Amino acid sequence: MSFLQNFRENWLRPALFFGNNPISLAGGAITTASGVTMVGYWIAELVGHLNENPYLGIIFSLILPILFVIGLGLIPIGVLARRRKLMRAGQIPAAYPKIDLNDRIFRHGLDIVLVTTIVNLLVVATASYRGADYMDSPQFCGQSCHVMNPEYTAYQVGAHSHVACVQCHIGEGAEAYFSAKVNGTKQIIEVAFDRYPRPIPSPVTNLRPARYTCEACHTPTRFDGDKLLVKSEFADDEKNTETQTVLILHLGGVDSLSHLTGIHGVHLGHIEYIATDSTRTTIPWVERENPDGSYTVYSSLPAGSRAPQGERRTMDCIDCHNRAAHPFQPAQEALNQAMADGIISANLPWIHKEGLQLLNATYTSQAQARAEIPQALTAFYRKSNPDVLTAKGPQVKAAAQELATLYSENVFPSMKVTWGTHPNHIGHMSYPGCFRCHDGSHVAKNGEAIPQDCSVCHNLLSVEEAKPKVLSDLGIQQVVVGSTY
Ligand code: HEC
Ligand code: HEC
Ligand code: HEC
Ligand code: HEC
Ligand code: HEC
């Protein structure tokens, strides 16, 4: 018996015979319907722009493919069930209804089975690829899951808004991908049963070393030299008096003589530390590997103490840039920046003092803040200085709206994320940051401390001066108000 004949007599005929049952037929219908819908969606996506609604994504990239496969699975289940039933009843025919290949209709039926099988395989392959791809998209990670709302919101205003979540949270390599998917599934279950922690804890303990993530795009040793930083601040007086702090930050790197210099040069690869709290803020023990291979331990513990318990971590990018993608700002900084940018007009009397109070007030939800902040600001001017409302109505309105926006970008009552929940390690003004180690109390055996001298890290060219001369000398008109990353 030729292969084809064998296939026809012993496989195809019984399959068609047993396949004629409600379960298999329903399976075929489900598969056909979901398959056609998916393919239609893919074509629509190819030719036009569909909106990036995350729920559409869930339906077309995750649910329909699952239905498609369930449908496919129902077909053999129906076949087996009918076979069992007929066998029990002793009704299995001696010979299955004959397949007459001369019968044109039957021949076409066969062609259809063959073609649909190939098409089904293609659809399943494409759907799995697209499903995996979709699960890697910021829309899926950030939007379809309300739990990620704080991080997704901050991400969109950060410097990495075009970098996919997975490029930092997973990085390259199959192993990382697999463990991330296992972890992700656990998280989806936590979300489904409302058992996730609020806020989502930071740091992310299983984030891979920066070598595999940040360094895919950034060269750690690039020489950045000195960087000019300007910070604007506004006072709590009627005029919102503006002052500026100007500093030259010694960013360094690897210079042309291969010397490791400055902030970027000195830490990477040879400093380890142990933090004793979950946010890596309290760091009593630091060890540096010296160029000659010896080690120096800097400790803030009483002399003679041993290294504390805890994870021993090699310093990398995110020990300073921990908010590179999700920059939540302190209220004070967010307000100063919006005023320096002119979005909140510094010509409105008392706006800094009043604005800060409104930002720091307690609201039960973002919606409540969005409703109450504008009302409260208008009420304030109506009571204290009604002329402002008539003369500068639109500016008051814009300021109120921006205050509500600042609140919504940084505070998420439903996730218990408020001002300061996620500290930023980059400086030392709002949070300990660099001073977690550079506080003068981390001392080596020889008495040498991790330096706190201001000039090691920066030259202060002006500290809180109104219209600093250095800015006009340099001809700087428009300044970026520092970086928050
Ligand atoms: C440029 C790299 C980068 C990108 C892109 C990125 N993250 Fe992160 N993410 C981080 C780092 C770094 C941390 C903080 C880790 C730490 O402090 O140890 C973090 C922390 C988090 C946390 C923990 C809570 C917190 O706020 O610290 C969540 C949740 C999170 N990211 C979600 C996302 C989502 C969702 C996206 C995409 C919309 C995303 N991330 C994109 C680097 C990134
Ligand atoms: C997929 C590429 C990519 C990855 C991964 C990535 N970055 Fe970036 N990063 C960029 C790009 C592109 C910019 C410049 C953005 C711009 O200028 O608008 C940038 C900018 C920055 C900046 C400067 C921000 C500013 O205010 O100018 C810092 C700091 C930074 N990245 C740190 C990190 C850290 C830390 C990580 C790892 C957690 C990381 N990046 C991962 C691409 C990446
Ligand atoms: C010891 C702390 C520290 C470490 C570690 C560190 N950085 Fe930075 N980095 C800084 C500071 C401080 C700045 C300046 C911040 C500012 O502009 O306000 C900066 C600025 C940057 C910038 C912006 C440069 C520019 O010209 O504006 C990039 C990009 C950057 N870092 C990437 C990285 C990457 C990638 C790593 C890891 C390989 C890294 N940094 C490790 C402290 C650090
Ligand atoms: C985990 C501890 C730790 C943190 C956090 C840390 N550093 Fe350091 N830093 C060190 C150690 C250790 C040295 C080496 C001390 C030495 O060589 O005398 C050092 C050295 C330096 C130096 C060179 C000092 C010199 O004598 O030339 C600079 C500049 C510097 N750090 C800047 C920063 C900045 C800026 C930050 C914050 C963005 C920061 N560091 C955060 C541990 C830390
Ligand atoms: C270990 C490094 C380091 C040391 C030591 C240090 N600073 Fe800084 N400082 C920084 C960094 C980094 C920034 C920039 C933070 C940022 O990018 O926003 C900064 C910013 C500042 C700012 C402007 C911040 C703002 O938000 O207005 C002032 C003022 C300042 N430092 C004062 C000092 C003084 C005074 C000393 C000495 C007692 C000192 N710093 C010591 C690293 C250091």
XYZ file of C-alpha atoms and ligand atoms in Angstrom:
700
model
C 0.000 0.000 0.000
C 1.490 3.305 -0.954
C 1.940 5.940 1.732
C -0.761 8.099 0.267
C -3.199 5.255 0.076
C -2.424 4.180 3.638
C -2.987 7.731 4.813
C -6.244 7.930 2.950
C -7.659 4.575 4.058
C -6.463 4.397 7.640
C -6.317 8.034 8.690
C -8.279 10.365 6.545
C -11.398 8.265 6.120
C -11.793 7.520 9.843
C -10.992 11.149 10.700
C -13.689 12.421 8.397
C -16.106 9.788 9.615
C -15.569 10.484 13.300
C -15.075 14.183 12.744
C -18.706 14.553 11.895
C -19.755 15.355 15.464
C -20.908 18.525 17.276
C -17.684 19.042 19.306
C -15.340 18.822 16.334
C -17.623 20.945 14.204
C -17.836 23.602 16.934
C -14.020 23.491 17.214
C -13.711 24.015 13.479
C -16.109 26.940 13.656
C -14.244 28.592 16.568
C -10.911 28.176 14.835
C -12.188 29.509 11.540
C -13.909 32.489 13.143
C -10.970 33.521 15.338
C -8.475 32.824 12.545
C -10.327 34.980 10.036
C -10.746 37.794 12.586
C -7.064 37.740 13.502
C -5.882 37.732 9.924
C -8.304 40.580 9.182
C -6.797 42.550 12.081
C -3.261 41.896 10.897
C -4.118 43.118 7.412
C -5.852 46.192 8.825
C -2.747 46.849 10.908
C -0.490 46.490 7.876
C -2.400 48.886 5.675
C -3.568 51.469 8.163
C -2.894 52.813 11.602
C -4.938 51.112 14.244
C -4.942 52.822 17.594
C -2.664 51.329 20.189
C -5.377 50.612 22.704
C -3.905 47.996 25.049
C -7.219 46.170 25.364
C -7.451 45.683 21.586
C -3.953 44.264 21.874
C -5.030 41.843 24.579
C -7.976 40.656 22.490
C -6.153 40.264 19.187
C -2.739 39.178 20.368
C -3.590 37.016 23.345
C -7.246 35.960 23.589
C -8.010 35.202 19.917
C -4.892 33.057 19.451
C -5.885 31.104 22.543
C -9.419 30.583 21.143
C -7.874 29.566 17.844
C -5.799 26.867 19.494
C -8.693 25.729 21.706
C -10.781 25.320 18.545
C -8.040 23.258 16.940
C -7.822 21.153 20.071
C -11.585 20.493 20.118
C -11.470 18.798 16.713
C -9.458 15.711 17.805
C -11.260 15.653 21.160
C -14.595 15.344 19.330
C -13.133 12.690 17.052
C -11.912 10.590 19.961
C -15.148 10.994 21.893
C -17.273 9.845 18.965
C -14.970 6.946 18.302
C -15.214 5.841 21.902
C -18.957 6.161 21.925
C -19.390 4.154 18.732
C -16.909 1.561 19.903
C -18.836 1.050 23.140
C -22.034 0.642 21.158
C -20.236 -1.710 18.800
C -21.108 0.479 15.855
C -17.693 0.953 14.302
C -18.167 0.191 10.638
C -16.052 -2.541 9.115
C -15.065 -0.186 6.355
C -15.302 3.538 6.560
C -17.451 5.221 3.966
C -15.497 5.065 0.797
C -13.563 7.988 -0.391
C -14.024 8.295 -4.032
C -11.306 10.392 -5.482
C -13.180 10.541 -8.710
C -15.860 12.433 -6.854
C -14.987 16.069 -7.592
C -16.748 17.457 -4.549
C -14.940 15.067 -2.267
C -11.603 15.846 -3.884
C -12.152 19.528 -3.273
C -13.083 18.750 0.316
C -9.726 17.058 0.727
C -7.907 20.003 -0.809
C -9.626 22.271 1.660
C -8.539 20.116 4.619
C -4.966 20.144 3.372
C -4.856 23.870 2.672
C -6.536 24.794 5.965
C -4.024 22.664 7.863
C -1.135 24.548 6.284
C -2.868 27.876 6.834
C -3.584 26.910 10.463
C 0.065 26.151 11.064
C 1.028 29.517 9.602
C -1.591 31.304 11.681
C -0.453 29.619 14.896
C 3.187 30.475 14.169
C 2.410 34.100 13.359
C 0.075 34.433 16.325
C 2.629 33.081 18.788
C 5.312 35.369 17.417
C 3.007 38.364 17.585
C 1.720 37.419 21.021
C 5.256 37.258 22.399
C 6.122 40.510 20.659
C 3.035 42.179 22.030
C 3.799 41.031 25.558
C 7.134 42.821 25.181
C 5.563 46.140 24.248
C 5.353 49.079 26.651
C 1.593 49.145 25.914
C 1.195 45.686 27.382
C 3.615 46.141 30.297
C 2.581 49.634 31.201
C -0.961 50.226 30.102
C -2.949 47.037 30.163
C -1.968 46.562 33.754
C -3.174 49.460 35.943
C -0.694 48.389 38.622
C 2.109 49.799 36.457
C 0.373 53.148 36.083
C 2.885 55.144 38.194
C 5.923 53.744 36.356
C 4.281 54.031 32.940
C 3.266 57.644 33.560
C 6.756 58.612 34.720
C 8.302 56.626 31.868
C 6.423 58.671 29.295
C 7.920 61.948 30.530
C 11.405 60.465 31.021
C 14.411 60.365 28.704
C 13.738 56.710 27.834
C 10.151 56.997 26.637
C 11.175 55.317 23.371
C 13.047 52.467 25.034
C 10.864 49.386 25.565
C 10.397 48.271 29.182
C 11.895 44.886 28.332
C 15.200 46.394 27.212
C 15.991 47.299 30.801
C 13.800 44.844 32.665
C 14.776 41.763 30.686
C 17.756 42.503 28.469
C 19.203 40.160 25.873
C 19.297 36.376 25.953
C 16.848 33.460 26.050
C 17.421 32.644 29.693
C 16.570 36.146 30.826
C 13.527 36.102 28.575
C 12.266 32.847 30.001
C 12.706 33.776 33.644
C 11.019 37.120 32.952
C 8.003 35.355 31.477
C 7.754 33.022 34.471
C 7.981 36.015 36.765
C 5.481 37.938 34.639
C 2.971 35.101 34.829
C 3.289 35.125 38.600
C 2.620 38.855 38.554
C -0.432 38.490 36.306
C -1.844 35.997 38.817
C -1.116 38.424 41.655
C -2.939 41.165 39.781
C -5.880 38.906 38.934
C -6.340 38.078 42.611
C -5.547 41.606 43.764
C -2.620 40.370 45.854
C 0.171 42.587 44.534
C 2.120 44.876 46.842
C 1.297 48.598 46.865
C 3.497 50.368 46.006
C 5.417 47.988 43.766
C 8.674 47.600 45.683
C 11.845 49.274 44.496
C 14.638 48.439 43.874
C 13.791 45.613 41.529
C 15.963 42.953 43.081
C 16.147 40.717 40.033
C 17.049 43.480 37.582
C 20.057 42.297 35.639
C 23.393 44.090 35.973
C 23.660 47.247 33.864
C 26.200 45.471 31.681
C 23.329 43.589 30.012
C 20.833 46.429 29.895
C 22.022 50.062 30.019
C 25.314 49.208 28.362
C 23.560 47.805 25.304
C 23.085 51.476 24.395
C 25.434 53.510 26.612
C 29.214 53.241 26.734
C 30.078 53.368 30.424
C 33.524 54.812 30.016
C 32.714 57.485 27.463
C 34.457 60.679 28.511
C 31.842 63.295 29.373
C 34.204 65.816 30.976
C 32.514 68.537 33.000
C 28.816 69.231 32.768
C 27.141 72.572 33.422
C 24.059 72.280 35.582
C 21.642 75.100 36.358
C 18.897 74.807 38.934
C 16.201 77.458 39.361
C 14.373 77.932 42.604
C 11.499 80.180 43.549
C 10.939 81.588 47.022
C 7.767 81.533 49.108
C 7.342 85.342 48.974
C 4.687 87.351 47.157
C 6.973 87.863 44.153
C 8.143 84.243 43.975
C 11.710 85.563 43.834
C 13.766 83.445 41.470
C 17.336 82.391 42.267
C 19.683 80.108 40.419
C 22.352 77.663 41.447
C 25.004 77.035 38.824
C 27.469 74.217 39.099
C 30.049 72.401 37.046
C 29.720 68.694 37.638
C 32.894 66.635 37.190
C 31.369 63.809 35.223
C 34.677 62.543 33.814
C 34.950 59.029 32.424
C 38.018 57.549 30.801
C 40.153 60.383 29.468
C 42.437 60.306 26.442
C 45.293 58.954 28.598
C 43.075 56.081 29.819
C 42.828 57.578 33.296
C 39.601 56.904 35.159
C 38.410 60.300 36.339
C 35.399 62.003 37.850
C 32.032 60.679 38.855
C 31.721 58.232 35.947
C 35.316 57.090 36.015
C 35.865 56.201 39.627
C 32.992 53.912 40.619
C 32.337 51.382 37.940
C 33.547 47.825 38.331
C 35.577 48.125 41.492
C 33.302 49.309 44.281
C 31.088 46.942 46.230
C 28.713 47.768 49.049
C 26.229 46.278 51.467
C 22.949 48.061 52.186
C 21.054 47.186 55.338
C 17.610 48.363 54.248
C 15.353 47.285 51.406
C 15.651 50.575 49.485
C 19.492 50.543 49.445
C 19.531 53.873 51.281
C 21.449 52.872 54.406
C 24.915 51.801 53.322
C 27.247 51.221 56.277
C 29.897 49.200 54.410
C 31.764 49.949 51.169
C 34.763 48.213 49.655
C 37.021 49.503 46.899
C 39.375 47.369 44.878
C 42.590 49.353 44.432
C 44.663 49.374 41.241
C 47.306 47.148 42.915
C 44.681 44.476 43.682
C 44.396 45.286 47.393
C 41.083 46.255 49.008
C 40.087 49.225 51.144
C 36.977 48.960 53.320
C 35.157 52.164 54.252
C 32.765 51.652 57.114
C 30.463 53.897 59.102
C 30.106 51.247 61.813
C 32.014 51.437 65.106
C 35.700 50.520 64.678
C 36.300 46.778 64.703
C 32.774 45.867 63.494
C 32.453 43.115 60.932
C 30.728 43.517 57.567
C 26.935 43.648 58.119
C 24.502 41.042 56.797
C 23.020 41.762 53.401
C 23.442 41.492 49.657
C 26.910 42.420 48.481
C 26.412 44.486 45.390
C 28.838 45.746 42.775
C 28.069 49.374 42.037
C 26.733 49.985 38.546
C 24.718 52.620 36.688
C 21.483 52.180 38.634
C 23.118 52.752 42.006
C 23.121 56.398 40.937
C 20.637 56.417 38.029
C 17.937 54.399 39.783
C 15.191 56.564 38.298
C 16.574 56.693 34.755
C 13.266 55.585 33.262
C 10.774 56.493 35.970
C 11.676 59.930 37.273
C 9.256 60.803 40.058
C 10.072 64.302 41.294
C 9.789 65.827 44.758
C 6.934 68.401 44.835
C 9.380 71.269 45.301
C 11.449 70.283 42.244
C 8.451 69.615 40.028
C 7.021 73.043 40.859
C 10.341 74.886 40.405
C 10.810 73.258 37.040
C 7.301 74.106 35.815
C 7.829 77.721 36.934
C 11.274 77.961 35.324
C 9.746 76.617 32.109
C 7.048 79.295 32.357
C 4.179 76.802 32.323
C 3.223 78.152 35.727
C 3.666 81.923 35.522
C 5.968 83.392 38.174
C 4.008 86.640 37.745
C 1.137 85.272 39.796
C 1.570 86.530 43.382
C 2.267 83.836 45.982
C 1.939 81.086 43.392
C 4.996 79.184 44.641
C 3.881 79.065 48.257
C 0.240 78.356 47.447
C 1.079 75.873 44.674
C 3.365 73.867 46.923
C 0.703 73.687 49.602
C -1.852 72.449 47.086
C 0.551 69.815 45.759
C 1.338 68.573 49.235
C -2.286 68.399 50.374
C -3.926 64.991 50.693
C -6.363 63.806 48.039
C -8.020 60.416 47.911
C -7.560 60.045 44.149
C -6.061 61.776 41.146
C -9.571 62.670 40.014
C -10.207 64.449 43.295
C -6.911 66.340 42.973
C -7.769 67.356 39.425
C -11.104 68.734 40.612
C -10.008 70.343 43.871
C -6.684 71.969 42.982
C -8.181 74.391 40.403
C -11.083 75.213 42.734
C -8.772 75.864 45.662
C -6.420 78.087 43.645
C -9.299 80.198 42.319
C -10.759 80.440 45.824
C -7.374 81.572 47.152
C -7.118 84.462 44.690
C -10.782 85.381 45.061
C -10.259 85.785 48.773
C -6.788 87.328 48.929
C -6.442 89.245 45.686
C -9.485 89.235 43.360
C -7.732 91.590 40.879
C -5.462 88.727 39.876
C -8.454 86.745 38.640
C -9.658 89.577 36.416
C -6.223 90.633 35.160
C -4.622 87.216 34.804
C -7.528 84.789 34.583
C -6.011 82.574 31.843
C -2.666 82.345 33.676
C -4.395 81.268 36.878
C -6.291 78.653 34.916
C -3.127 77.363 33.222
C -1.285 77.273 36.555
C -4.106 75.340 38.194
C -4.162 72.841 35.377
C -0.395 72.348 35.491
C -0.470 71.840 39.268
C -3.042 69.088 38.765
C -0.856 67.564 36.054
C 2.250 67.639 38.271
C 0.262 65.900 40.954
C -0.995 63.235 38.538
C 2.510 62.584 37.213
C 3.944 61.951 40.650
C 1.275 60.852 43.112
C -0.867 57.735 42.679
C -3.097 57.258 45.742
C -4.492 53.956 44.440
C -0.966 52.488 44.324
C 0.154 54.228 47.548
C 2.825 56.132 45.615
C 3.217 59.637 46.978
C 5.885 62.365 47.009
C 9.148 60.720 48.018
C 7.992 57.085 47.862
C 10.690 56.339 45.296
C 13.872 58.236 46.207
C 16.290 59.333 43.478
C 19.962 58.599 44.182
C 21.502 61.008 41.685
C 22.266 64.064 43.907
C 22.055 64.758 47.618
C 19.537 67.569 48.120
C 16.132 65.868 48.299
C 17.391 62.382 49.169
C 20.657 61.043 50.633
C 21.860 59.948 47.151
C 25.657 60.336 46.877
C 25.802 61.092 50.608
C 24.769 57.518 51.373
C 28.526 56.960 51.077
C 30.056 60.427 50.724
C 28.955 61.678 54.143
C 32.369 61.902 55.753
C 31.587 59.114 58.201
C 32.649 56.198 55.986
C 36.208 55.778 57.121
C 38.978 53.351 56.189
C 41.415 51.818 58.704
C 44.009 54.473 57.841
C 41.525 57.217 58.718
C 40.875 58.223 55.122
C 37.164 58.861 54.428
C 35.087 58.643 51.251
C 35.381 62.356 50.440
C 32.594 64.838 51.117
C 34.490 67.914 49.864
C 32.103 69.759 47.634
C 34.792 70.318 45.018
C 35.446 66.617 44.479
C 32.126 66.361 42.640
C 31.427 69.903 41.494
C 32.416 73.532 41.453
C 29.650 75.733 42.749
C 29.694 78.830 40.529
C 26.673 80.423 42.159
C 24.471 79.304 45.006
C 20.900 80.595 45.034
C 21.758 83.954 43.437
C 19.261 86.125 41.635
C 20.395 86.526 38.020
C 23.882 85.042 38.546
C 26.584 86.911 36.677
C 28.154 83.687 35.444
C 25.088 82.904 33.346
C 25.119 86.286 31.609
C 28.916 86.050 31.177
C 28.450 82.753 29.409
C 25.564 84.167 27.415
C 23.216 81.432 28.583
C 19.603 82.440 28.072
C 17.587 79.287 28.170
C 18.617 76.716 30.731
C 17.665 73.145 31.313
C 16.768 72.969 34.951
C 19.063 70.115 35.881
C 18.327 66.520 35.111
C 16.220 64.298 37.275
C 17.462 61.058 35.865
C 15.987 52.718 30.824
C 15.676 51.510 31.529
C 14.239 51.200 31.947
C 13.122 51.189 31.158
C 13.008 51.485 29.677
C 12.012 50.813 32.024
N 12.459 50.623 33.306
Fe 11.327 50.130 34.926
N 12.955 50.361 36.136
C 14.243 50.632 35.696
C 15.094 50.807 36.848
C 16.580 51.128 36.804
C 14.267 50.627 37.983
C 14.627 50.816 39.447
C 15.389 49.722 39.904
C 16.008 49.960 41.199
O 15.858 51.001 41.856
O 16.692 49.032 41.532
C 12.937 50.315 37.496
C 11.844 50.043 38.330
C 10.594 49.671 37.877
C 9.501 49.234 38.727
C 9.542 49.048 40.241
C 8.922 50.183 40.971
C 9.721 51.442 40.872
O 9.117 52.480 40.531
O 10.926 51.439 41.124
C 8.443 48.973 37.896
C 7.061 48.504 38.303
C 8.864 49.255 36.532
N 10.180 49.668 36.559
C 8.055 49.115 35.415
C 8.436 49.512 34.123
C 7.530 49.587 32.983
C 6.060 49.196 33.014
C 8.264 50.039 31.933
C 7.799 50.344 30.513
C 6.615 51.169 30.374
C 9.628 50.240 32.387
N 9.690 49.916 33.723
C 10.675 50.688 31.601
C 14.661 50.758 34.402
C 13.825 50.844 33.303
C 17.668 50.918 24.118
C 18.677 51.894 24.420
C 18.843 52.387 25.839
C 18.929 51.642 26.991
C 18.798 50.140 27.175
C 19.196 52.598 28.048
N 19.265 53.873 27.546
Fe 19.705 55.555 28.572
N 19.345 56.687 26.934
C 19.109 56.184 25.671
C 18.924 57.286 24.752
C 18.631 57.155 23.266
C 19.068 58.466 25.511
C 18.983 59.908 25.030
C 17.556 60.366 25.145
C 17.408 61.782 24.682
O 18.388 62.512 24.622
O 16.267 62.142 24.417
C 19.349 58.062 26.865
C 19.590 58.951 27.908
C 20.060 58.577 29.159
C 20.462 59.473 30.212
C 20.505 60.981 30.139
C 19.206 61.557 30.474
C 19.213 63.034 30.255
O 18.603 63.720 31.044
O 19.816 63.499 29.279
C 20.835 58.710 31.289
C 21.316 59.196 32.626
C 20.632 57.323 30.907
N 20.170 57.282 29.616
C 20.879 56.250 31.733
C 20.506 54.930 31.432
C 20.535 53.843 32.384
C 20.986 53.967 33.817
C 20.093 52.731 31.726
C 19.927 51.322 32.284
C 19.041 51.182 33.417
C 19.804 53.115 30.359
N 20.052 54.455 30.224
C 19.351 52.249 29.371
C 19.037 54.858 25.315
C 19.057 53.786 26.195
C 28.449 57.432 40.995
C 27.212 57.696 40.379
C 27.037 57.391 38.901
C 27.208 56.181 38.273
C 27.658 54.870 38.894
C 26.840 56.388 36.900
N 26.462 57.697 36.699
Fe 25.834 58.511 34.943
N 25.724 60.351 35.839
C 25.914 60.578 37.179
C 25.672 61.977 37.448
C 25.755 62.658 38.810
C 25.314 62.575 36.202
C 24.913 64.015 35.955
C 23.489 64.173 36.309
C 22.892 65.452 35.860
O 23.069 65.814 34.709
O 22.190 66.070 36.660
C 25.342 61.514 35.211
C 25.022 61.699 33.873
C 24.885 60.658 32.962
C 24.454 60.823 31.595
C 24.126 62.125 30.916
C 25.415 62.700 30.401
C 25.273 64.070 29.862
O 26.178 64.465 29.123
O 24.316 64.777 30.185
C 24.386 59.560 31.042
C 23.996 59.201 29.620
C 24.820 58.627 32.059
N 25.111 59.326 33.211
C 24.882 57.264 31.887
C 25.424 56.388 32.817
C 25.582 54.966 32.589
C 25.178 54.233 31.331
C 26.154 54.445 33.699
C 26.600 53.009 33.936
C 27.498 52.458 32.966
C 26.322 55.531 34.652
N 25.866 56.689 34.075
C 26.845 55.395 35.939
C 26.290 59.660 38.143
C 26.581 58.338 37.902
C 28.097 52.929 47.477
C 28.909 54.045 47.896
C 29.033 55.227 46.985
C 28.018 55.985 46.431
C 26.515 55.790 46.557
C 28.660 57.045 45.699
N 30.023 56.917 45.784
Fe 31.406 58.160 44.969
N 32.900 57.020 45.728
C 32.736 55.915 46.523
C 34.041 55.388 46.882
C 34.299 54.171 47.742
C 34.984 56.219 46.269
C 36.480 56.068 46.300
C 37.036 56.919 47.388
C 38.441 57.290 47.132
O 38.983 56.915 46.112
O 38.982 58.004 47.973
C 34.241 57.243 45.560
C 34.831 58.259 44.839
C 34.159 59.285 44.215
C 34.769 60.381 43.510
C 36.271 60.593 43.347
C 36.826 61.187 44.606
C 38.250 61.584 44.500
O 38.890 61.566 45.536
O 38.683 61.908 43.399
C 33.758 61.167 43.028
C 33.898 62.432 42.212
C 32.504 60.569 43.440
N 32.783 59.430 44.153
C 31.231 61.081 43.150
C 30.044 60.472 43.520
C 28.740 60.987 43.170
C 28.470 62.243 42.393
C 27.833 60.157 43.702
C 26.310 60.237 43.633
C 25.705 60.432 42.341
C 28.558 59.084 44.363
N 29.889 59.319 44.229
C 27.944 58.026 45.019
C 31.539 55.368 46.926
C 30.288 55.833 46.576
C 29.889 62.860 46.126
C 29.653 63.958 45.254
C 29.142 65.257 45.836
C 29.635 65.932 46.923
C 30.759 65.534 47.846
C 28.846 67.136 47.035
N 27.906 67.175 46.046
Fe 26.584 68.649 45.694
N 25.836 67.670 44.113
C 26.312 66.456 43.641
C 25.570 66.075 42.454
C 25.764 64.820 41.643
C 24.661 67.130 42.205
C 23.695 67.235 41.027
C 22.428 66.538 41.280
C 21.520 66.609 40.077
O 21.913 66.171 39.020
O 20.424 67.125 40.245
C 24.839 68.099 43.274
C 24.099 69.261 43.402
C 24.333 70.216 44.358
C 23.585 71.438 44.472
C 22.455 71.898 43.593
C 21.289 71.045 43.898
C 19.946 71.672 43.811
O 19.033 70.874 43.620
O 19.803 72.868 43.971
C 24.112 72.122 45.541
C 23.676 73.471 46.063
C 25.174 71.315 46.095
N 25.277 70.164 45.350
C 25.918 71.666 47.174
C 26.931 70.908 47.722
C 27.767 71.323 48.799
C 27.651 72.647 49.504
C 28.660 70.330 49.023
C 29.759 70.270 50.058
C 29.322 70.196 51.426
C 28.356 69.267 48.092
N 27.314 69.671 47.313
C 29.040 68.081 48.033
C 27.304 65.696 44.186
C 28.062 66.043 45.293
